[in-house]
Coordinates of C-alpha atoms and ligand atoms in Angstrom, one line a residue:
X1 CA -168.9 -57.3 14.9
X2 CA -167.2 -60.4 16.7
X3 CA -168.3 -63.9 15.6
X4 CA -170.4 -65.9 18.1
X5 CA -170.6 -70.0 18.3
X6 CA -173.8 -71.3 18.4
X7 CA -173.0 -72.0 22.3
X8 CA -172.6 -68.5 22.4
X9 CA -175.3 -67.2 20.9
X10 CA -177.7 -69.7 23.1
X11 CA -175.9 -68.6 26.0
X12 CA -176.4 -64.6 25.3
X13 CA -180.2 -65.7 24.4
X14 CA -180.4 -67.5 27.8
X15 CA -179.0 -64.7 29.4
X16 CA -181.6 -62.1 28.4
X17 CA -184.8 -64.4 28.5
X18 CA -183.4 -64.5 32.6
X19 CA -182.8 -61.1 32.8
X20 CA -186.5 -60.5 31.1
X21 CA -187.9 -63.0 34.1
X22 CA -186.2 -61.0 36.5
X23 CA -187.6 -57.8 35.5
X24 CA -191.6 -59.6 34.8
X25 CA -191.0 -60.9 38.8
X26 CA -190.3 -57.1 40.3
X27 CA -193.1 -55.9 37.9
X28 CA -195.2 -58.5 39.7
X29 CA -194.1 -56.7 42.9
X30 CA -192.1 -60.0 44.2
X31 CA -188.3 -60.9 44.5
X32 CA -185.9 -63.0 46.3
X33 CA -185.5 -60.5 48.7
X34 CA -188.8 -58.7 48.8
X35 CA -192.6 -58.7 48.5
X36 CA -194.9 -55.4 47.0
X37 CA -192.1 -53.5 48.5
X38 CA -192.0 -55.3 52.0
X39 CA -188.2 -56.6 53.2
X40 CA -188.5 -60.8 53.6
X41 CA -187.2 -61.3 57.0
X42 CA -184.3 -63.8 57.3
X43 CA -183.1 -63.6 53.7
X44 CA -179.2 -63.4 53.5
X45 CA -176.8 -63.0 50.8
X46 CA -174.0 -65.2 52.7
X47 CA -174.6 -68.5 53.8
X48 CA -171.8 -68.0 56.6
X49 CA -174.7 -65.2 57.9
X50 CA -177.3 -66.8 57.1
X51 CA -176.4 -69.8 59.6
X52 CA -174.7 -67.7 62.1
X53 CA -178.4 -66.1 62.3
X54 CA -180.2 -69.6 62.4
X55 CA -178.0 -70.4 64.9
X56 CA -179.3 -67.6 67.3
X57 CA -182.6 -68.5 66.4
X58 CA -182.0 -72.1 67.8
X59 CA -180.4 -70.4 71.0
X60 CA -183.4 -68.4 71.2
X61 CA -186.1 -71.4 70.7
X62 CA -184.2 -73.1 73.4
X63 CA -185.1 -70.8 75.6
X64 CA -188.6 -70.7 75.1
X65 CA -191.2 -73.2 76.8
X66 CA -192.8 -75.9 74.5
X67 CA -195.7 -73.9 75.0
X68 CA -194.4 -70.5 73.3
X69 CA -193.5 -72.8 70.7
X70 CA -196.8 -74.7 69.7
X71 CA -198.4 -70.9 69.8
X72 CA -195.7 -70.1 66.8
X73 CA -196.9 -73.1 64.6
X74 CA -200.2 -72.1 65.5
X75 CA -199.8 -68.6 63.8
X76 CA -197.5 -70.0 61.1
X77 CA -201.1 -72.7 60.6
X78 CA -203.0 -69.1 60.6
X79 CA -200.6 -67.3 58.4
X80 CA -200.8 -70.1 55.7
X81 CA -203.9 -70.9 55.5
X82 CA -204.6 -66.6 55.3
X83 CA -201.8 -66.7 52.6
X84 CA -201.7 -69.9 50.6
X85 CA -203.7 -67.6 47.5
X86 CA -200.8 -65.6 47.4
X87 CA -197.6 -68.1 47.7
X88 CA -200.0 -70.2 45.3
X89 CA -199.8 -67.5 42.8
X90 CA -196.1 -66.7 43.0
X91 CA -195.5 -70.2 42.7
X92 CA -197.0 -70.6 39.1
X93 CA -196.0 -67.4 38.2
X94 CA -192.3 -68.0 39.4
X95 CA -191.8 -71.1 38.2
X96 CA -194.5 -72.0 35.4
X97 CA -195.2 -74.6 36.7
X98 CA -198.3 -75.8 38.5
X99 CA -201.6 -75.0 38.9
X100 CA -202.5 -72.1 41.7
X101 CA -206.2 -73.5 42.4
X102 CA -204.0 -76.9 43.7
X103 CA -201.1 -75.0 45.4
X104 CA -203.6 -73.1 47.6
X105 CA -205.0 -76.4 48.5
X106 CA -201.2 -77.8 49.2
X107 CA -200.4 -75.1 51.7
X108 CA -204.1 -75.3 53.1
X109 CA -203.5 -79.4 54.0
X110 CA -199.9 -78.2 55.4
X111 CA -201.5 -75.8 58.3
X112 CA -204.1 -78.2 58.8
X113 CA -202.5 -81.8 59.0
X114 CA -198.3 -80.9 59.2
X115 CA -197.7 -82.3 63.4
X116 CA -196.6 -79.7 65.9
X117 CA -195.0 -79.9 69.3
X118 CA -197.4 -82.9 70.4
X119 CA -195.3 -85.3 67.9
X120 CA -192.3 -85.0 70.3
X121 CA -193.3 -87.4 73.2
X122 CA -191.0 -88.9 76.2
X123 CA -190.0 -92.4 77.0
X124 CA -189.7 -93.8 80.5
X125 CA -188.4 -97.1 81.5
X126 CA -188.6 -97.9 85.4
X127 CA -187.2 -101.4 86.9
X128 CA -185.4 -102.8 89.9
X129 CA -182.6 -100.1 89.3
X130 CA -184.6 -96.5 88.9
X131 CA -185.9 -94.5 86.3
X132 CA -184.7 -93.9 82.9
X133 CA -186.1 -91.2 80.7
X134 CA -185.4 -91.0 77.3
X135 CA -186.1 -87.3 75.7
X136 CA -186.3 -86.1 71.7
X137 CA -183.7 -83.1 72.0
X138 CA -183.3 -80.8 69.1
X139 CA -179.9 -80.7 66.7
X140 CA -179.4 -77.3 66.8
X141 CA -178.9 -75.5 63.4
X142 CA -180.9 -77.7 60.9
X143 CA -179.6 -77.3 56.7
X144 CA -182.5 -77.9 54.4
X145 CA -182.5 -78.3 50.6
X146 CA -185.7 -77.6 48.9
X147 CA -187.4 -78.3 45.6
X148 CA -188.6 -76.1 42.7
X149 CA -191.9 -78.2 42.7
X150 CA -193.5 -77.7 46.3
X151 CA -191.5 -74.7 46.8
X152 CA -193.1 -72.9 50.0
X153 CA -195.6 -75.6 50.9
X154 CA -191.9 -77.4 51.6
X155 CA -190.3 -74.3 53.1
X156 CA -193.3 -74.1 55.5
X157 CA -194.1 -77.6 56.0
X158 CA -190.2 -78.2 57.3
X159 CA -190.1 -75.3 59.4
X160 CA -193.2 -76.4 61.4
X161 CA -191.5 -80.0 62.3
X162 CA -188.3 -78.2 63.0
X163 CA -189.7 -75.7 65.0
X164 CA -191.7 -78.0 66.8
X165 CA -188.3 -80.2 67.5
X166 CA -186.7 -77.0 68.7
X167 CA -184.3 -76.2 65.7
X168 CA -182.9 -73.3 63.8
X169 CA -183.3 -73.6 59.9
X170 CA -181.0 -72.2 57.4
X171 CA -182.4 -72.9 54.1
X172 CA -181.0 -73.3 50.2
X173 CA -183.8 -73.1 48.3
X174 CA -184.1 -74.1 44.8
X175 CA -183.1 -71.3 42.3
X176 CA -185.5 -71.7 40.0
X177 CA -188.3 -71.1 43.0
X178 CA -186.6 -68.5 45.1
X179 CA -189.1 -65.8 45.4
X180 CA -191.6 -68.1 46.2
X181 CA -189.2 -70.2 49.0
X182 CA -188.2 -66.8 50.5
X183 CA -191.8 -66.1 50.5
X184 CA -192.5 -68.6 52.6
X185 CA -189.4 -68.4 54.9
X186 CA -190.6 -64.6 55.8
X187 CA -194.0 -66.0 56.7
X188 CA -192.5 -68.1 59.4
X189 CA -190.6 -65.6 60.8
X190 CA -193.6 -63.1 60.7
X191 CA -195.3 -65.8 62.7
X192 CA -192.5 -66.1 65.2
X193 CA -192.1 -62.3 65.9
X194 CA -195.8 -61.9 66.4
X195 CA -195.4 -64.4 68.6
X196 CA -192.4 -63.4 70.9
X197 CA -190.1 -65.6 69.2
X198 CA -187.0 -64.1 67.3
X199 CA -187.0 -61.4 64.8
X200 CA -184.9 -64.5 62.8
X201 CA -185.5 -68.1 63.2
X202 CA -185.3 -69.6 60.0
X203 CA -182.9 -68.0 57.4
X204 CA -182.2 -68.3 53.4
X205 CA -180.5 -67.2 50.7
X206 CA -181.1 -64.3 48.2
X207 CA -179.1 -65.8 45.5
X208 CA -178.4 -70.3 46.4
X209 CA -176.2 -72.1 44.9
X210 CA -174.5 -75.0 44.5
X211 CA -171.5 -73.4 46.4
X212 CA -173.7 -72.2 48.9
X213 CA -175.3 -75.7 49.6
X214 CA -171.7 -76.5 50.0
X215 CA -171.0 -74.0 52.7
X216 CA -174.0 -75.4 54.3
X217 CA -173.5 -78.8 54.2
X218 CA -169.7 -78.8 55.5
X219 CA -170.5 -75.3 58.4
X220 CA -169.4 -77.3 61.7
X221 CA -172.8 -75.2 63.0
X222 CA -175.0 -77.6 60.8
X223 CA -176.1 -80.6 63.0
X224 CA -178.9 -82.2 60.2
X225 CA -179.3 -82.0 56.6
X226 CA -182.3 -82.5 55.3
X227 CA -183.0 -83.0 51.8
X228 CA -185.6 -83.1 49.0
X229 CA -184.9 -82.9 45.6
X230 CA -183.9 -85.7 42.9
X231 CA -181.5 -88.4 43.4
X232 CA -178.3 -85.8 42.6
X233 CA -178.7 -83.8 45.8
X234 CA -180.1 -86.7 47.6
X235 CA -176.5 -88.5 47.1
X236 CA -175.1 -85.6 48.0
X237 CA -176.3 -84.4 51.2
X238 CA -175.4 -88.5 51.8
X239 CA -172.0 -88.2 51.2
X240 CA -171.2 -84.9 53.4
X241 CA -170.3 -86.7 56.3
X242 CA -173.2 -85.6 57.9
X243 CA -176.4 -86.8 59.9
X244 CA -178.7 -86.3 56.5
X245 CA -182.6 -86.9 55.7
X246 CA -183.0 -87.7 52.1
X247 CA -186.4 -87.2 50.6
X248 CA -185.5 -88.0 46.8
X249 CA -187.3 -89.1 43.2
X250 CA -189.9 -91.4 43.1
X251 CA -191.8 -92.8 40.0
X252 CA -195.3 -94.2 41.1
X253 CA -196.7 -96.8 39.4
X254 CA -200.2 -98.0 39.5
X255 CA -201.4 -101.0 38.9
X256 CA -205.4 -101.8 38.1
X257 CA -206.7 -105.2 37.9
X258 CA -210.1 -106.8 37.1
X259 CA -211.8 -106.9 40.3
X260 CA -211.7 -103.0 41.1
X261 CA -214.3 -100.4 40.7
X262 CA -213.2 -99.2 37.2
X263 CA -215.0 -96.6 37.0
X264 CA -213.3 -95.0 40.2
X265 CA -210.4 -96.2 38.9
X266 CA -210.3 -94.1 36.3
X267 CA -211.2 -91.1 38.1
X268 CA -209.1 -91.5 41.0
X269 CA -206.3 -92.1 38.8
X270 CA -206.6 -89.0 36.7
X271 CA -207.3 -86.9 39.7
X272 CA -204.2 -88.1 41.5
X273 CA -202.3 -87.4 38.5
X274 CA -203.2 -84.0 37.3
X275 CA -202.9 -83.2 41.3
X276 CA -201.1 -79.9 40.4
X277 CA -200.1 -81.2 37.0
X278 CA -198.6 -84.5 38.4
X279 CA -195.7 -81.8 40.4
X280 CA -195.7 -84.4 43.8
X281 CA -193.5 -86.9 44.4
X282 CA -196.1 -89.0 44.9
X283 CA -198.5 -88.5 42.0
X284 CA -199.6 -91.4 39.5
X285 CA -196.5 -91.5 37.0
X286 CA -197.4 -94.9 35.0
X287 CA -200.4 -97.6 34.9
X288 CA -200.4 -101.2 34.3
X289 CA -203.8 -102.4 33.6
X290 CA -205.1 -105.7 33.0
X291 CA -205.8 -106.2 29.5
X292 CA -209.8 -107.1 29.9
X293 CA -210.4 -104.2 31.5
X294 CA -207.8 -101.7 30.2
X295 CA -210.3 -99.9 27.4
X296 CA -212.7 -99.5 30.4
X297 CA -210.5 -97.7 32.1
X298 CA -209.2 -95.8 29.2
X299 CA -213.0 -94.7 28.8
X300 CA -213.6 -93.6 32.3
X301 CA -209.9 -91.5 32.3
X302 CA -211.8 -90.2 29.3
X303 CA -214.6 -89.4 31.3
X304 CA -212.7 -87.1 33.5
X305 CA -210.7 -85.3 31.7
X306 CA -208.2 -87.6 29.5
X307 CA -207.2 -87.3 26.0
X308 CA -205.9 -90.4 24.5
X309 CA -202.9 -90.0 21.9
X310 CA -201.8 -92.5 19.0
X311 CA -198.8 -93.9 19.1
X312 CA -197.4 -91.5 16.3
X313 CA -198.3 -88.8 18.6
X314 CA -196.6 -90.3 21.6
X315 CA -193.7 -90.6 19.6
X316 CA -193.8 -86.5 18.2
X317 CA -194.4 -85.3 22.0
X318 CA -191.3 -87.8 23.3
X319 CA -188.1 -85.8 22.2
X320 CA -190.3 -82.6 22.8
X321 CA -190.7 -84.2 27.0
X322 CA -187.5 -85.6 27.0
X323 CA -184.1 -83.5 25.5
X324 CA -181.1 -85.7 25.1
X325 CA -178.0 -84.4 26.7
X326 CA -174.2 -86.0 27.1
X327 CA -173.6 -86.6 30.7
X328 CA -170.1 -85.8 32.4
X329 CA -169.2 -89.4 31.9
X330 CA -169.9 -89.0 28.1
X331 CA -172.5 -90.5 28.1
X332 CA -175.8 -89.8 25.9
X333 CA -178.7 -89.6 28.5
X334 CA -182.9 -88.5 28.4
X335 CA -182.8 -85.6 30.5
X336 CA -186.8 -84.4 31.3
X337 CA -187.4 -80.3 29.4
X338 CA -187.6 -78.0 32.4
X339 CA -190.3 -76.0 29.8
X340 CA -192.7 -79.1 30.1
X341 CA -192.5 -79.8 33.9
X342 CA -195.8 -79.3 35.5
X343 CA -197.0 -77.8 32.7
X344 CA -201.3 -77.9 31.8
X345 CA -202.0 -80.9 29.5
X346 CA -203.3 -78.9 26.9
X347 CA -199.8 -76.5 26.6
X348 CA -198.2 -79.7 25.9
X349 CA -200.5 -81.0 23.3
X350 CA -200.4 -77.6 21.8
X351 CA -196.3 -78.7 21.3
X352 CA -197.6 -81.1 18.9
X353 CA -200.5 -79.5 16.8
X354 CA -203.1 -80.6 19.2
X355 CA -205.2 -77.9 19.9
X356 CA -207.6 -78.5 23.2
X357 CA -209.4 -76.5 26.1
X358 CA -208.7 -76.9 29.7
X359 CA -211.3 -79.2 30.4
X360 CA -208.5 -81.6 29.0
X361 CA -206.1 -82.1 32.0
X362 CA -204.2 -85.2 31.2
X363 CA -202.8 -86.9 28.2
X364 CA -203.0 -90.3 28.5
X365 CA -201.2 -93.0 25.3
X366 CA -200.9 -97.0 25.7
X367 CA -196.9 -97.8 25.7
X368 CA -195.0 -101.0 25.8
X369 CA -193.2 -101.6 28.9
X370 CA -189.5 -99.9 27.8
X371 CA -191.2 -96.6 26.7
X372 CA -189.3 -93.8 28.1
X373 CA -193.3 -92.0 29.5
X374 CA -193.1 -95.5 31.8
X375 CA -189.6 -95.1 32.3
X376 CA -188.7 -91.4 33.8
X377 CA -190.1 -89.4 35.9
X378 CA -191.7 -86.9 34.0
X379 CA -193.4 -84.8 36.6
X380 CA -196.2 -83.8 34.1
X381 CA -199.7 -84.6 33.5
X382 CA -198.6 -87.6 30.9
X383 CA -199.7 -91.0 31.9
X384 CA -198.7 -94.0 29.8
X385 CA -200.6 -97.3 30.4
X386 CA -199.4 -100.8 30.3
X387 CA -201.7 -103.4 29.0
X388 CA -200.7 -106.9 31.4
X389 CA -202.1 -110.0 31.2
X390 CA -202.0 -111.6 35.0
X391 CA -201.3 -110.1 38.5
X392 CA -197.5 -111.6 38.4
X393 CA -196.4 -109.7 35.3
X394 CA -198.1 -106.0 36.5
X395 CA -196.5 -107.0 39.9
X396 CA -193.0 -107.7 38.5
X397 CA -193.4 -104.3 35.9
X398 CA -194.6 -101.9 38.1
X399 CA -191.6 -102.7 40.6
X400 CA -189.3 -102.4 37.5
X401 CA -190.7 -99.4 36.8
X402 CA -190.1 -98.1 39.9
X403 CA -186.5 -98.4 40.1
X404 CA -185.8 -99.1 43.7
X405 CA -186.5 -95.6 44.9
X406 CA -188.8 -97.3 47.6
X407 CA -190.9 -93.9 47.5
X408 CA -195.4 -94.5 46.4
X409 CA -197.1 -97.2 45.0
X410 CA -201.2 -97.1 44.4
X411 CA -203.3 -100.0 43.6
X412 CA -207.0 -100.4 42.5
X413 CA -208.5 -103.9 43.6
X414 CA -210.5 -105.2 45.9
X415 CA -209.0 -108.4 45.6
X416 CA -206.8 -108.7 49.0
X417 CA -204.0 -111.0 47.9
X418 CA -203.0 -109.0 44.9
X419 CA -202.9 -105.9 46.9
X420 CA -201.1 -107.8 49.6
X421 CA -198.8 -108.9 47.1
X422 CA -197.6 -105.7 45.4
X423 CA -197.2 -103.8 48.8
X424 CA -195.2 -106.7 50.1
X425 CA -193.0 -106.6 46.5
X426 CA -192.4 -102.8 45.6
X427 CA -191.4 -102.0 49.3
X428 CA -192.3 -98.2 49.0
X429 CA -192.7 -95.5 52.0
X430 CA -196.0 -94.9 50.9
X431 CA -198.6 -97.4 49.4
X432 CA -202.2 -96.1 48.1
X433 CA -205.3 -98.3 47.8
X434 CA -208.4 -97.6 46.1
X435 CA -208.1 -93.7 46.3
X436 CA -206.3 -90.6 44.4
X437 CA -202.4 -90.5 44.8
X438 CA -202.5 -87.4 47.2
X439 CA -204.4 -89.7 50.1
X440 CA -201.2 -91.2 51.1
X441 CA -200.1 -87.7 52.3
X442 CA -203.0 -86.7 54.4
X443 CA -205.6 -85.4 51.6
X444 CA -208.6 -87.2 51.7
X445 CA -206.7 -90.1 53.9
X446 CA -205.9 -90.4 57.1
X447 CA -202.9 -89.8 58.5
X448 CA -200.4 -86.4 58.9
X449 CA -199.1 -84.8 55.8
X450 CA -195.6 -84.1 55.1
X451 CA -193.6 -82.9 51.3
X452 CA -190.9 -84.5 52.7
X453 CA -191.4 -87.9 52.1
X454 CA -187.9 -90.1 53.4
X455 CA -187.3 -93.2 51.6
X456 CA -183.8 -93.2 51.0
X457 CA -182.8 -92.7 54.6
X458 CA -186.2 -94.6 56.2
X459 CA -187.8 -91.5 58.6
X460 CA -190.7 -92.3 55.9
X461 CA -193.6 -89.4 56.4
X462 CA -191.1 -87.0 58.0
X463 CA -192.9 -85.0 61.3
X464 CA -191.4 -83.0 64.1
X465 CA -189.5 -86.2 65.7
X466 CA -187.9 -86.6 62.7
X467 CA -186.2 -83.8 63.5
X468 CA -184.7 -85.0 66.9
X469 CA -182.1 -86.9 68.9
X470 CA -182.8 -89.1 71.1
X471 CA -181.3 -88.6 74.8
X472 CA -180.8 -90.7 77.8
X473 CA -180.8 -89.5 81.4
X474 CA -180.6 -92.1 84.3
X475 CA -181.3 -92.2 87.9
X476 CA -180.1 -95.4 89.0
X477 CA -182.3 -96.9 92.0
X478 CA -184.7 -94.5 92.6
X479 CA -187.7 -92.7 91.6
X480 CA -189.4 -96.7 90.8
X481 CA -192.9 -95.7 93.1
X482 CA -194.0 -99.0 93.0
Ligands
NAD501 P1 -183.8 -80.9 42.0 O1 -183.2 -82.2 42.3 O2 -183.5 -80.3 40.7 O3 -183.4 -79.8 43.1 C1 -183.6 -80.0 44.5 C2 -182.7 -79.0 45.2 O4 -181.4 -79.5 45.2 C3 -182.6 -77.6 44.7 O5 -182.6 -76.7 45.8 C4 -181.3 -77.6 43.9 O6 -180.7 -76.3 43.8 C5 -180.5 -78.5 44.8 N1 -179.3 -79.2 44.2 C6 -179.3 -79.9 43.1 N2 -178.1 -80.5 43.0 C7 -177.4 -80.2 44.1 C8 -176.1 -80.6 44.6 N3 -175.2 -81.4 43.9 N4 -175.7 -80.1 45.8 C9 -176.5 -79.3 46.5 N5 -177.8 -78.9 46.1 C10 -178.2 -79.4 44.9 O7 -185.3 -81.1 42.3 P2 -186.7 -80.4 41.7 O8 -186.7 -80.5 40.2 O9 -186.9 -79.1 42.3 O10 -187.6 -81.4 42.4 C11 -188.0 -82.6 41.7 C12 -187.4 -83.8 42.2 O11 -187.5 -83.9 43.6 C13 -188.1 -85.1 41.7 O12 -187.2 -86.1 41.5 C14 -189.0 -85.4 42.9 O13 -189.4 -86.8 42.9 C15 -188.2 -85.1 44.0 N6 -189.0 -84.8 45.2 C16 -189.0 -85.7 46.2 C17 -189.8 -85.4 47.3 C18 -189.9 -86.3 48.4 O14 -190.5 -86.0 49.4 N7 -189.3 -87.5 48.4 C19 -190.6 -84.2 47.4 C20 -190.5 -83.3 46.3 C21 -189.7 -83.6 45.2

């Protein structure tokens, strides 16, 4: 029998847990490629195809009036909201991460609140020497990059703005949520066929990768890449050369200070967090409290749902949250464990002893500043909290913490300068007071809802127009009627 390194041996290991998954997903009657037996339409195994197709899908939207369009994302709205049970379900079960009661209400607030064609509007501009309009065109073939976290409710979400702007999408999904992506991709074109629209309009892959993203990205056919993922493929898609949108990480903080409605607070802050076990971008990722009221608002969080760890505890879960790994520069670096992303909050207590029900949905610990919980984005229901003296030192630690990425902020106070204060400081795309993370994308606050959220590249709460060019057409002296 030949002798295996331990690289080896975790490799074959890794190898057959996939090849296990694989087989659980087609027992579940879904794959990349199909769904209880049904063909996805628009799923390709070669990127060169897959954009070729997209491409006649764009043709084929150009044709149409804006009118044929709107009555797509109409049944695409119809479709969702019929189907958000189901891409829910394959969404937990495909990834493992998640909670399906809060992915159906993701994909319900993306048919109700994502803009259609009446987000595209017209400029004209009339003076002594005529008319000049000024019209949002489309790109053509748009690439998109999704995430594992809001797999379909991203897929779908996209393709309605896209659509709207008049585009063909070719998209590379995550791996890790393919089934549910493609899921989501097949819906659209469902919607479009049904109708009168091409049999294809948006496109994916059976199998992305890396080197497929790369096809996509450099395919003289793909006008606008638009990203959402973490900072890696955000810099990427940046550095193709290319028109790009990047939507990339974000690590909210929160800050709370004495003159807010603690109790709340507290809820709002654990509702916002556990929001699909703290998956969105957007979600509550760290708290800095003021110190005279932080065991109040521990004891509301308690309230609703917390459980509050020791510091020895925090310490046993760390290296469980957080693997170390060497980096290609040699370098030793936290990297967050895939197997505790968007997991329940009482899994991950199980990891260290804790046994607890369900009605415990977030763990919550009280952490120095430098803890790694404040420090990376942990996209799980965790939720370290800062105790801070003044306004000027949970002001200058929460914009710390949230390492440039300009992305969400949330603040509880009803004092005006200190809200006015941290919005003006931390400078991110989306800043919530006095309300649950999830109202600064449309749920429970006004406002349209996108899950791409633009920092990076400043589009902001991506819609339809985000998706457009702007052009120019003249007619010098003339057409002024007045
Ligand atoms: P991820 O960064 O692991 O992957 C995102 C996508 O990029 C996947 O499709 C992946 O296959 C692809 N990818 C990764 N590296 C690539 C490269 N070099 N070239 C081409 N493609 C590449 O993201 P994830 O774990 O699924 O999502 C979580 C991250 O995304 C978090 O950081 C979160 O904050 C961020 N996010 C941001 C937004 C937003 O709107 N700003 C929305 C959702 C998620």
């Amino acid at each position: 029998m030949a002798n295996y390194t331990e690289s080896q041996i975790r490799q074959i290991v890794a190898n057959v847990i996939k090849e296990v998954g694989a087989d659980a997903k087609k027992a579940d009657g879904y794959t990349s490629t199909s769904y209880k037996g049904r063909k996805l339409i628009g799923i390709y195994s070669d990127m060169n195809e897959a954009i070729e197709a997209a491409d006649r899908g764009y043709r084929a939207v150009r044709a149409m009036t804006v009118e044929q369009r709107e009555k797509i994302i109409t049944e695409i709205r119809r479709l969702t909201r019929e189907e958000a049970q189901i891409m829910a379900e394959i969404g937990v079960a495909e990834t493992g991460m998640g909670r399906v009661d809060h992915k159906r209400l993701k994909h319900i607030l993306v048919a109700d609140k994502t803009p259609g064609t009446e987000d595209i509007t017209s400029v004209a501009k009339t003076g002594d020497n005529g008319l000049t309009l000024i019209e949002m065109a489309p790109f053509g073939v748009v690439g998109a990059i999704t995430p594992s976290t809001n797999p379909s409710e991203t897929v779908i979400c996209n393709s309605m703005g896209m659509i709207a702007a008049g585009n063909g999408v070719v998209f590379n999904p995550h791996p890790n949520a393919i089934c549910t992506s493609n899921y989501a991709v097949d819906l659209v074109n469902r919607a479009c066929a049904a109708m009168g629209g091409p049999e294809v309009l948006v496109c994916s892959m059976d199998k992305p990768t890396l080197e497929s993203a790369a096809i996509m990205q450099s395919h003289p056919k793909v006008r606008l890449l638009v990203c959402t993922g973490g900072p890696g493929v955000v810099k990427a898609v940046l550095s193709s050369g290319k028109k790009a949108i990047g939507a990339g990480a974000g690590n909210p903080p929160v800050i709370v200070d004495d003159t807010a409605d603690i109790k709340k607070a507290g809820r709002d802050i654990i509702d916002g967090c556990t929001f699909d076990n703290n998956l969105p971008c957007i979600a509550e990722k760290e708290v800095f409290a003021f110190r005279n009221i932080a065991d109040q608002l521990i004891a509301e969080m308690k309230k609703n749902g917390a459980y509050l760890i020791t510091k020895a505890q925090a310490d046993q879960l760390l290296p469980i949250v957080l693997n170390e790994k060497t980096n290609k520069a040699g370098k030793t670096v936290k990297v967050v464990s895939r197997d505790c992303v968007g997991r329940d909050a009482d899994v991950l207590l199980a990891k260290i002893g804790i046994k607890v029900g369900k009605e415990i949905r977030c763990i919550i610990c009280e952490t120095d500043f430098n803890h790694d919980f404040v420090q990376h984005e942990l996209m799980m229901p965790i939720l370290p909290i800062v105790r801070v003296d003044n306004i000027e030192q949970a002001i200058d630690l929460a914009v710390k913490a949230e390492h440039g990425n300009r992305h969400t902020a949330h603040m509880h106070s009803k004092n005006i300068d200190h809200l006015s204060a941290f919005a003006r400081a931390v400078e991110t795309t989306i800043f919530v007071k006095n309300a649950p993370s999830y109202a600064g994308i449309g749920f429970g606050g006004e406002g349209h809802t996108t899950f791409t959220i633009a920092g990076p590249t400043g589009e902001g709460i991506t819609s339809a127009k985000s998706f457009t060019r702007q052009r120019r057409c003249v007619m010098a002296d003339s057409f002024r009627i007045i």
